[in-house]
């Protein structure tokens, strides 16, 4: 037995409750308070986790980049190559 949507009466009208006096009540208050408390604890936990992150400082990044470039450079005259390897290739077509 299906009742058409247009013919269905609200549950409040069937129970004889005045629609103007219906309020969320204590249960609604408890739900809002619980959500607020959960939000506070989640924010505190997030701040704790973010403070544990150890991101490198800009100076450390520059130092690591400089060391990487220094390690990749071949020192001139290391005896492992010919004279062309000893010269630094800076992209100049005249070299």
PDB file of C-alpha atoms in Angstrom:
ATOM      1  CA  UNK A   1       0.000   0.000   0.000  1.00  0.00           C
ATOM      2  CA  UNK A   2       1.705   3.172  -1.212  1.00  0.00           C
ATOM      3  CA  UNK A   3       0.454   6.615  -0.315  1.00  0.00           C
ATOM      4  CA  UNK A   4       1.053   9.307  -2.935  1.00  0.00           C
ATOM      5  CA  UNK A   5       3.573  11.949  -1.884  1.00  0.00           C
ATOM      6  CA  UNK A   6       1.056  14.753  -2.277  1.00  0.00           C
ATOM      7  CA  UNK A   7      -1.389  12.974   0.002  1.00  0.00           C
ATOM      8  CA  UNK A   8       1.103  12.112   2.743  1.00  0.00           C
ATOM      9  CA  UNK A   9       0.742  14.017   5.974  1.00  0.00           C
ATOM     10  CA  UNK A  10       3.768  15.019   8.043  1.00  0.00           C
ATOM     11  CA  UNK A  11       4.473  12.845  11.058  1.00  0.00           C
ATOM     12  CA  UNK A  12       4.069  15.836  13.374  1.00  0.00           C
ATOM     13  CA  UNK A  13       0.535  16.422  12.107  1.00  0.00           C
ATOM     14  CA  UNK A  14      -0.379  12.786  12.683  1.00  0.00           C
ATOM     15  CA  UNK A  15       0.890  12.926  16.264  1.00  0.00           C
ATOM     16  CA  UNK A  16      -1.010  16.123  17.014  1.00  0.00           C
ATOM     17  CA  UNK A  17       2.107  18.245  17.621  1.00  0.00           C
ATOM     18  CA  UNK A  18       1.990  21.956  16.899  1.00  0.00           C
ATOM     19  CA  UNK A  19       4.614  22.719  14.194  1.00  0.00           C
ATOM     20  CA  UNK A  20       5.405  26.110  15.760  1.00  0.00           C
ATOM     21  CA  UNK A  21       6.443  24.619  19.098  1.00  0.00           C
ATOM     22  CA  UNK A  22       8.756  21.889  17.764  1.00  0.00           C
ATOM     23  CA  UNK A  23      12.392  22.511  18.734  1.00  0.00           C
ATOM     24  CA  UNK A  24      15.578  20.484  18.408  1.00  0.00           C
ATOM     25  CA  UNK A  25      15.581  19.852  22.137  1.00  0.00           C
ATOM     26  CA  UNK A  26      18.266  18.260  24.255  1.00  0.00           C
ATOM     27  CA  UNK A  27      19.264  15.711  21.631  1.00  0.00           C
ATOM     28  CA  UNK A  28      20.036  18.427  19.096  1.00  0.00           C
ATOM     29  CA  UNK A  29      22.094  20.296  21.692  1.00  0.00           C
ATOM     30  CA  UNK A  30      24.057  17.149  22.559  1.00  0.00           C
ATOM     31  CA  UNK A  31      24.807  16.449  18.892  1.00  0.00           C
ATOM     32  CA  UNK A  32      26.073  20.003  18.328  1.00  0.00           C
ATOM     33  CA  UNK A  33      28.220  19.874  21.492  1.00  0.00           C
ATOM     34  CA  UNK A  34      29.650  16.480  20.492  1.00  0.00           C
ATOM     35  CA  UNK A  35      30.532  17.790  17.029  1.00  0.00           C
ATOM     36  CA  UNK A  36      32.173  20.854  18.588  1.00  0.00           C
ATOM     37  CA  UNK A  37      34.253  18.726  20.972  1.00  0.00           C
ATOM     38  CA  UNK A  38      35.295  16.415  18.154  1.00  0.00           C
ATOM     39  CA  UNK A  39      36.357  19.452  16.128  1.00  0.00           C
ATOM     40  CA  UNK A  40      38.454  20.820  19.015  1.00  0.00           C
ATOM     41  CA  UNK A  41      40.254  17.499  19.521  1.00  0.00           C
ATOM     42  CA  UNK A  42      40.848  17.080  15.780  1.00  0.00           C
ATOM     43  CA  UNK A  43      42.360  20.564  15.525  1.00  0.00           C
ATOM     44  CA  UNK A  44      44.626  19.905  18.518  1.00  0.00           C
ATOM     45  CA  UNK A  45      45.768  16.622  17.013  1.00  0.00           C
ATOM     46  CA  UNK A  46      46.394  18.249  13.643  1.00  0.00           C
ATOM     47  CA  UNK A  47      48.526  20.978  15.234  1.00  0.00           C
ATOM     48  CA  UNK A  48      50.538  18.365  17.106  1.00  0.00           C
ATOM     49  CA  UNK A  49      51.177  16.385  13.911  1.00  0.00           C
ATOM     50  CA  UNK A  50      52.123  19.494  11.937  1.00  0.00           C
ATOM     51  CA  UNK A  51      54.575  20.600  14.629  1.00  0.00           C
ATOM     52  CA  UNK A  52      56.353  17.226  14.343  1.00  0.00           C
ATOM     53  CA  UNK A  53      57.131  17.776  10.665  1.00  0.00           C
ATOM     54  CA  UNK A  54      60.768  18.699  10.216  1.00  0.00           C
ATOM     55  CA  UNK A  55      60.971  20.592   6.956  1.00  0.00           C
ATOM     56  CA  UNK A  56      64.450  21.574   5.813  1.00  0.00           C
ATOM     57  CA  UNK A  57      65.363  25.220   6.081  1.00  0.00           C
ATOM     58  CA  UNK A  58      66.163  27.224   2.953  1.00  0.00           C
ATOM     59  CA  UNK A  59      69.800  27.540   4.001  1.00  0.00           C
ATOM     60  CA  UNK A  60      70.073  23.746   4.347  1.00  0.00           C
ATOM     61  CA  UNK A  61      68.564  23.279   0.884  1.00  0.00           C
ATOM     62  CA  UNK A  62      71.034  25.715  -0.654  1.00  0.00           C
ATOM     63  CA  UNK A  63      73.929  23.979   1.118  1.00  0.00           C
ATOM     64  CA  UNK A  64      72.803  20.547  -0.115  1.00  0.00           C
ATOM     65  CA  UNK A  65      72.414  21.876  -3.672  1.00  0.00           C
ATOM     66  CA  UNK A  66      75.893  23.425  -3.534  1.00  0.00           C
ATOM     67  CA  UNK A  67      77.385  20.168  -2.233  1.00  0.00           C
ATOM     68  CA  UNK A  68      75.620  18.196  -4.988  1.00  0.00           C
ATOM     69  CA  UNK A  69      76.988  20.485  -7.690  1.00  0.00           C
ATOM     70  CA  UNK A  70      80.444  20.309  -6.111  1.00  0.00           C
ATOM     71  CA  UNK A  71      80.331  16.495  -6.061  1.00  0.00           C
ATOM     72  CA  UNK A  72      79.223  16.319  -9.706  1.00  0.00           C
ATOM     73  CA  UNK A  73      82.048  18.541 -10.944  1.00  0.00           C
ATOM     74  CA  UNK A  74      85.159  16.758 -12.224  1.00  0.00           C
ATOM     75  CA  UNK A  75      88.341  18.372 -10.963  1.00  0.00           C
ATOM     76  CA  UNK A  76      90.547  19.522 -13.863  1.00  0.00           C
ATOM     77  CA  UNK A  77      93.583  17.373 -14.589  1.00  0.00           C
ATOM     78  CA  UNK A  78      92.466  14.322 -12.640  1.00  0.00           C
ATOM     79  CA  UNK A  79      94.339  12.080 -15.093  1.00  0.00           C
ATOM     80  CA  UNK A  80      91.342  10.010 -16.160  1.00  0.00           C
ATOM     81  CA  UNK A  81      90.614  11.792 -19.438  1.00  0.00           C
ATOM     82  CA  UNK A  82      92.142  13.782 -22.228  1.00  0.00           C
ATOM     83  CA  UNK A  83      92.624  17.547 -22.374  1.00  0.00           C
ATOM     84  CA  UNK A  84      89.062  18.180 -23.563  1.00  0.00           C
ATOM     85  CA  UNK A  85      87.631  16.575 -20.410  1.00  0.00           C
ATOM     86  CA  UNK A  86      89.728  18.862 -18.238  1.00  0.00           C
ATOM     87  CA  UNK A  87      88.026  21.968 -19.617  1.00  0.00           C
ATOM     88  CA  UNK A  88      84.687  22.958 -18.145  1.00  0.00           C
ATOM     89  CA  UNK A  89      81.843  22.894 -20.686  1.00  0.00           C
ATOM     90  CA  UNK A  90      79.798  26.034 -20.050  1.00  0.00           C
ATOM     91  CA  UNK A  91      77.691  25.772 -23.193  1.00  0.00           C
ATOM     92  CA  UNK A  92      79.905  28.157 -25.180  1.00  0.00           C
ATOM     93  CA  UNK A  93      80.225  26.824 -28.768  1.00  0.00           C
ATOM     94  CA  UNK A  94      83.764  28.253 -29.092  1.00  0.00           C
ATOM     95  CA  UNK A  95      85.171  25.755 -26.568  1.00  0.00           C
TER      96      UNK A  95
END
